[in-house]
Each structure stands twice: as C-alpha cells, then as structure tokens.
Short mmCIF file of C-alpha atoms in Angstrom, two decimals:
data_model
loop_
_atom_site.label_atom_id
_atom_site.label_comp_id
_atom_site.label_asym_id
_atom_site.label_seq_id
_atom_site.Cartn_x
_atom_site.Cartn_y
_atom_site.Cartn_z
CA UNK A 1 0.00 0.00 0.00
CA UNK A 2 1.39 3.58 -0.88
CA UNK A 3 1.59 6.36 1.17
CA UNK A 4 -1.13 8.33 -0.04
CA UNK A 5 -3.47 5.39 0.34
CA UNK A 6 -2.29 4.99 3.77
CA UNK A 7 -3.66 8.14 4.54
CA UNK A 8 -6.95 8.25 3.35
CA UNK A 9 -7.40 4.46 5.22
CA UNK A 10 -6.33 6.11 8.16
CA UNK A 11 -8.15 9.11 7.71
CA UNK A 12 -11.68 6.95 6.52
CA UNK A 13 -11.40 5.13 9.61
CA UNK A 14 -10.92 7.77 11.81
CA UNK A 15 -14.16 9.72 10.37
CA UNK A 16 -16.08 6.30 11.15
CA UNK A 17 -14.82 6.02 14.42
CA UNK A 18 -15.59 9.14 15.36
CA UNK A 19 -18.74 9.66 14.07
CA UNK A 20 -20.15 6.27 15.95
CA UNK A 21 -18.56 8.01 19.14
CA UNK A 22 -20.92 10.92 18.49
CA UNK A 23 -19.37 13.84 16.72
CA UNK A 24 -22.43 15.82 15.68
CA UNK A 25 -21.75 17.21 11.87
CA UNK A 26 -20.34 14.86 9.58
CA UNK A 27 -19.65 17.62 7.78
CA UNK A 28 -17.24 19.85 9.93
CA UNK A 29 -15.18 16.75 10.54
CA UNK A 30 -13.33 17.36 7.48
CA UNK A 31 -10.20 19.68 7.90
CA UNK A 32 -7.03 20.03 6.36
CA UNK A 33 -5.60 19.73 9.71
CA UNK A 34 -6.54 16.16 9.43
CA UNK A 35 -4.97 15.16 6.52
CA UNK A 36 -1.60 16.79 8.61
CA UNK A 37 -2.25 14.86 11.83
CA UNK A 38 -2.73 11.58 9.42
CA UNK A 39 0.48 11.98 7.39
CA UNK A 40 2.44 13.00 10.20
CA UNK A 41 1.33 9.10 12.26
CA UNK A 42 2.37 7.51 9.04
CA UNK A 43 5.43 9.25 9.21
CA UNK A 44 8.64 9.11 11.15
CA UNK A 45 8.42 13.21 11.70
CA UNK A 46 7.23 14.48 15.35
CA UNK A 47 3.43 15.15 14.90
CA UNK A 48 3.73 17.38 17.69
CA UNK A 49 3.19 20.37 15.49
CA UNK A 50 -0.16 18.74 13.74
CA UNK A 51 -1.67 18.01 16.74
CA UNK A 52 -1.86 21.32 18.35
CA UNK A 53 -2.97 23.03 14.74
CA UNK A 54 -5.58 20.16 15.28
CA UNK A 55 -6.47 21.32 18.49
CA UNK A 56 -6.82 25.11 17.07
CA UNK A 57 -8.28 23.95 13.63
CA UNK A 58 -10.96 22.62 16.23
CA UNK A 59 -11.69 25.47 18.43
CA UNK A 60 -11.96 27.84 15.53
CA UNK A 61 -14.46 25.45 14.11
CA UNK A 62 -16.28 25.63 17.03
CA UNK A 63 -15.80 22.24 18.61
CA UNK A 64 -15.90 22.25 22.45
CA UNK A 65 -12.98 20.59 24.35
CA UNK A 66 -14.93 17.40 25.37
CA UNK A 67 -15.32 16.89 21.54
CA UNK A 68 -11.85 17.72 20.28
CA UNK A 69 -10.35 15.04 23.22
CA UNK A 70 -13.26 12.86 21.87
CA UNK A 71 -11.89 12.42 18.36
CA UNK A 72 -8.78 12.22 19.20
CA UNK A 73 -9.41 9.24 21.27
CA UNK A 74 -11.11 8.16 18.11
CA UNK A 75 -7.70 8.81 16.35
CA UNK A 76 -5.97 6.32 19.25
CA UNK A 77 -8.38 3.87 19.24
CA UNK A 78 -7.62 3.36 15.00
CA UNK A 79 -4.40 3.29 15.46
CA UNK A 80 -3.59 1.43 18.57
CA UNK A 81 -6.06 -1.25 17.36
CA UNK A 82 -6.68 -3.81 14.58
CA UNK A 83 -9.13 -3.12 11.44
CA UNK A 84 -12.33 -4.56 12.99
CA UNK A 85 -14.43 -2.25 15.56
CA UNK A 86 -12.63 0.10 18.13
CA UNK A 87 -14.20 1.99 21.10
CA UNK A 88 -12.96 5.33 21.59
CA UNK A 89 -11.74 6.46 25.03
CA UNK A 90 -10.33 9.69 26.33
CA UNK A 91 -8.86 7.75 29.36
CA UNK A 92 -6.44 5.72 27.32
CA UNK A 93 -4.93 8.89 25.36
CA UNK A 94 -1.55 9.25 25.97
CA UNK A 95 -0.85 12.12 27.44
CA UNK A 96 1.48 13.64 24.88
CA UNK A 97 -0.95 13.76 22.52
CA UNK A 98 -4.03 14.87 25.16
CA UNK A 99 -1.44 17.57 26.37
CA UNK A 100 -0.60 19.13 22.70
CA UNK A 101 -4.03 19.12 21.07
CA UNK A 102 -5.61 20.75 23.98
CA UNK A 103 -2.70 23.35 24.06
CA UNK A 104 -3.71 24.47 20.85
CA UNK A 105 -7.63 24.30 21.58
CA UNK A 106 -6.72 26.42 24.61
CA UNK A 107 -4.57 29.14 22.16
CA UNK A 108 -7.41 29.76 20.53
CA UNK A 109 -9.53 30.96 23.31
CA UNK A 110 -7.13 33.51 24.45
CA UNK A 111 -6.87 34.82 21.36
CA UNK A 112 -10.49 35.35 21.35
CA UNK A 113 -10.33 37.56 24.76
CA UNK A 114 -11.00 41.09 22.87
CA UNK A 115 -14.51 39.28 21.74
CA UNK A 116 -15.70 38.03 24.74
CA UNK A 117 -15.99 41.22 27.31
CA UNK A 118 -18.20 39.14 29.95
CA UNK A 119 -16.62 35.87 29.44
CA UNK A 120 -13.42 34.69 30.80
CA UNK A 121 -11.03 33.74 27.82
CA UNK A 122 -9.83 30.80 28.61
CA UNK A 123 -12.61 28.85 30.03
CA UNK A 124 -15.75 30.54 28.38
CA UNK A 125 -17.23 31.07 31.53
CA UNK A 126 -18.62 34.25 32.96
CA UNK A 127 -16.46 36.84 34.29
CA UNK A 128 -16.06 37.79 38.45
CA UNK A 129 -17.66 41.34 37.39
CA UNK A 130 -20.53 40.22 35.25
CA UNK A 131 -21.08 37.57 38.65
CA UNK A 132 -21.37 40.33 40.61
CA UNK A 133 -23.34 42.23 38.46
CA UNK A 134 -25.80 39.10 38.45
CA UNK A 135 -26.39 39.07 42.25
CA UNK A 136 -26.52 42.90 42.16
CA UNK A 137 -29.65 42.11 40.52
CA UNK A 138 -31.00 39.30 42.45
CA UNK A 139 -30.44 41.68 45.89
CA UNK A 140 -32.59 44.77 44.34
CA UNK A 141 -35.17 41.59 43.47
CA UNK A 142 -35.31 39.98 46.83
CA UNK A 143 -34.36 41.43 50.28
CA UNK A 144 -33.10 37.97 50.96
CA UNK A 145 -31.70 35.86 48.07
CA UNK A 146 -30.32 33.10 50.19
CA UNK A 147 -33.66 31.98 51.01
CA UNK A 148 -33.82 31.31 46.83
CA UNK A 149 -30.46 30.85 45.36
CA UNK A 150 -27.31 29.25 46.33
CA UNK A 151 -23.30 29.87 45.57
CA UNK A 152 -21.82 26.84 44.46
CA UNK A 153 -18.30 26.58 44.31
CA UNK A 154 -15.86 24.28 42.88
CA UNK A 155 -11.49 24.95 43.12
CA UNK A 156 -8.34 23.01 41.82
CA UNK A 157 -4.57 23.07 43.50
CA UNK A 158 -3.10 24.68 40.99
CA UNK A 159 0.12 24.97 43.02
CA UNK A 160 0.82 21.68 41.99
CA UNK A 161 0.61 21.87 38.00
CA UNK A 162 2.44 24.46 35.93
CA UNK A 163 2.24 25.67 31.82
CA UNK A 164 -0.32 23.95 29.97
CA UNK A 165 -1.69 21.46 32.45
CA UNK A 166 -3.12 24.88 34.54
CA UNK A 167 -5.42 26.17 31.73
CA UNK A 168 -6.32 22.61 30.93
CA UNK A 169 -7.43 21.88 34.39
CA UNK A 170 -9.66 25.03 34.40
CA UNK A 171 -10.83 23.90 31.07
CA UNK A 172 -11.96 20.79 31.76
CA UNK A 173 -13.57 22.23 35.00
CA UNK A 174 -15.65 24.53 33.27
CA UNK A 175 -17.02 22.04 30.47
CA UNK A 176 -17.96 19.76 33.62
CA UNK A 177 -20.33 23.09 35.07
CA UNK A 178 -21.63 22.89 31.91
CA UNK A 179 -22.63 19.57 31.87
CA UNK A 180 -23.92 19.63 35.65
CA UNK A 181 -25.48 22.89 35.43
CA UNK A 182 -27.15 23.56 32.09
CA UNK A 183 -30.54 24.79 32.86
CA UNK A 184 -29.75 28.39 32.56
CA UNK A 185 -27.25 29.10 36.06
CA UNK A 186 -24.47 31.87 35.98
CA UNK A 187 -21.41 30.11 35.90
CA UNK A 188 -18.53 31.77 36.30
CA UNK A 189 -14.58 32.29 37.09
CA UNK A 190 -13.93 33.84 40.69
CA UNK A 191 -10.08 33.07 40.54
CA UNK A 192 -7.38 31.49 38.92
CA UNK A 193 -8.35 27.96 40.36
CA UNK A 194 -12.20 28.72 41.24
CA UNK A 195 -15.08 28.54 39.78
CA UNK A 196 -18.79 29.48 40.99
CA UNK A 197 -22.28 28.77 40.18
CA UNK A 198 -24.83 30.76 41.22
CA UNK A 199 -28.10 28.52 41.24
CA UNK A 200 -31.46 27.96 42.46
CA UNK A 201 -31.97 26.17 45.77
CA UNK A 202 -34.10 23.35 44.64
CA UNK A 203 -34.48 19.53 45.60
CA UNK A 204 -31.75 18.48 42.73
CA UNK A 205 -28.96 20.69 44.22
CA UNK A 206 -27.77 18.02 46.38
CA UNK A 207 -27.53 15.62 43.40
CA UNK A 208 -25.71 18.05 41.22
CA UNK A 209 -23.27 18.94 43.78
CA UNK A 210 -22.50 15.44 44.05
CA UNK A 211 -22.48 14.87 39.94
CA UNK A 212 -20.60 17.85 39.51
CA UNK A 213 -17.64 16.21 42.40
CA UNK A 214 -17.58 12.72 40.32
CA UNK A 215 -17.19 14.09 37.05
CA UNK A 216 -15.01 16.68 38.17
CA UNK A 217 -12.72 13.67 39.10
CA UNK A 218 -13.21 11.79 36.34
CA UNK A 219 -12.07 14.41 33.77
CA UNK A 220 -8.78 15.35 36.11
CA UNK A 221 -8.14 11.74 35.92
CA UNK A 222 -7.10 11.45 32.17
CA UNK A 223 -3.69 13.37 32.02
CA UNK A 224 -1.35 12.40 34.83
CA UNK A 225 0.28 16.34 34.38
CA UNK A 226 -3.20 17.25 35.01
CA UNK A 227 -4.38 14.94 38.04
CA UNK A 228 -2.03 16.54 40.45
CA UNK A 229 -4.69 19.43 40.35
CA UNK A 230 -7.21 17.03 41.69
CA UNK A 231 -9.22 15.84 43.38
CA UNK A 232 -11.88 19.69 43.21
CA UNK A 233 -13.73 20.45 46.14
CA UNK A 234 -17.33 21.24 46.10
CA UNK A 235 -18.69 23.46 48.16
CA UNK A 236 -22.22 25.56 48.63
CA UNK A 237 -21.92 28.93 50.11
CA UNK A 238 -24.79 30.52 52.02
CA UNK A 239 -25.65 34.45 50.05
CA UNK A 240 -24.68 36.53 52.54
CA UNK A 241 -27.40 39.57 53.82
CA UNK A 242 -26.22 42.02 51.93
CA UNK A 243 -24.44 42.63 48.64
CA UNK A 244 -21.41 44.61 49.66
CA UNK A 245 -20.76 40.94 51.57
CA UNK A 246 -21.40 39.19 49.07
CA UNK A 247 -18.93 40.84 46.88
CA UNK A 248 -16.39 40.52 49.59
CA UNK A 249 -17.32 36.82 49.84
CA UNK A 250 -15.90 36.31 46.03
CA UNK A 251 -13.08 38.72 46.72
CA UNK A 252 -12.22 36.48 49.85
CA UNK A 253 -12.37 33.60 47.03
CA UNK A 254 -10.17 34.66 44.74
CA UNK A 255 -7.41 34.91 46.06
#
C-alpha cells in the first residue's frame, strides 16, 4: 500500500470512528488539519506540530474541548487497534498527545479575549464582574436571596501543576459546570483555580453537587500532568445579607 493510500485508510477510519462516538456534523469533521495529523502518524516526523494546529483547527471550528479530546481518542483507538471495531476512550490517550491538542484548543480561546468582554477567555465562563453584576440584581429583586439561590463553588490546587496542564485543568472544570449545570445558572470564574455557580436552591442541588464532584474527578483523571490538580472540592456557600458581603465573599475567594 502507498503512502497516499495509507492516509486516506487512516483518515476513513478515523471519520467512522468518530462519528459512531458521536461527533455531531459529519460535515465539519473534514479539515485540512486532518490530513496533517494523518500523514504526520504515518510518518517518522514528530506530529507534535499537527496536533496542536488540530487542536486550534478545532476550536476555531467551534468544537468544544470534550469533543476535540473525543476524536482524538477516536484517532488512538484506530491506530492502537486492529481493522475490525474500536471503542474510543479519552482515558487511554496518551498524554502527549491529550497535552498538545488541547494546548492548541486552549490558544485559541485567548486569542479570542478582545470578543468576549463578559466571558473569561480561557474557560468561556462568565467573568467575576458580570457575577457580581448578576447578584446585584438578584439583591434589588429579593431582600433575601439566600432563602432562593445558592453559591456553588468548585477549586483546583493549581500549586501543583504548571504551563499547559493549569489552563487545561480550568478547562476541563468549566465544560464539567456545563454539563452539571445547564438549565440556565451563571457560571462563572472567581479566581485562577475557582469557579462558581450561582443557582437555584431546589431539591436536585444536592444531586448536582455530588455529579458535579464525580465528574469533576473523572475528567482530572485522564492526564497524569493534570491529576495533580485534583481531586476539586465542592462546596455551597450561604448568600450573605447584603451585597457589599457578598462581593467581599468572592473577593475572599479569589485569592
């Protein structure tokens, strides 16, 4: 077999393997960025450099991290396994190849920061100021918002990663409060390794905060650089009686 048909086998079985994993367009699966990644596996070169324009080809496209990691498991799975059926799954990446695509996912999100006033850059979340602009408006509602809403809160050790593995932590964190919490909530950054949501107090909070601490762990858990950060605690935090407290609450947080 040639080198060109190498390729587009590799490629053909990548696109089915990914697609029965669930990537949603056919369509957008397609980049040039994948023809790259394939010749550089069939290759003796360092694919390093394809996988993170992977990861960015991705991002720009629009695909969230859970996705990206997704295919690329997909990617794995073809080529760590025979020609029958293979099961994707993020767990087994290797870490190089985790650590490098989601680099360049994360790039692209900084890069974005001038669009994206009330949103953190990195993690897509909401901002600490347009937080506290949300609970300005839920005090001028309701002389006493704790008796409605709760803080929930959710941090990393980030003292114990460094470069990459720090914004994918926070990453993975805030896909995981969007999974948990996806009914409408303000979730947001309050620091470098916390992030809030700001929710109603209803019977499923308890449930949640428990969901949100087990797959919290379970997406730390694929990237030994990234474990270290691990395991988040979960926390609720009463809304304290006034706003100017509350505000010093999330100060108090972010630090």
């Amino acid at each position: 077999m040639g080198v060109a048909q190498a390729e587009r086998v590799l490629k053909s079985r990548w696109r089915t393997a990914s697609l029965a994993a669930g990537w949603a367009f056919p369509g957008d699966w397609p980049l040039r960025e994948v023809d790259d990644v394939c010749a550089a596996m069939l290759d003796t070169a360092d694919p390093d450099e394809a996988l993170v324009r992977l990861g960015r080809a991705r991002a720009e496209a629009g695909a969230g991290l859970d996705e990206t990691l997704l295919d690329l498991a997909a990617l794995h799975a073809v080529l760590d396994g025979d020609h029958g059926m293979v099961s994707p799954n993020i767990d087994a990446l290797p870490a190089r190849m985790l650590r490098l695509t989601a680099s360049g996912w994360a790039d692209v999100l900084t890069e974005e920061a001038n669009d994206r006033g009330a949103e953190d850059p990195l993690t897509g979340l909401a901002t600490r100021g347009y937080l506290r602009t949300r609970l300005a408006e839920l005090y001028r509602e309701t002389p006493t918002p704790d008796d409605h809403y709760a803080l929930v809160l959710v941090g990393l050790d980030l003292t114990r990663a460094t470069g990459w593995s720090r914004v994918v932590a926070m990453t993975l964190l805030s896909d995981v409060l969007r999974v948990v919490f996806d009914g409408g909530e303000t979730l947001a950054t309050v620091g470098p390794s916390v992030a809030a949501v700001l929710t109603r107090r209803d019977a499923a909070l308890g449930r949640r905060i428990s969901n949100l601490r087990v797959l919290a762990a379970d997406r730390l858990a694929v990237d030994p650089h990234v474990r270290p950060t691990g395991p988040a605690k979960v926390w609720s935090e009463h809304l304290p009686a006034t706003h100017h407290d509350v505000c010093a609450l999330i100060a108090a947080l972010a630090r």
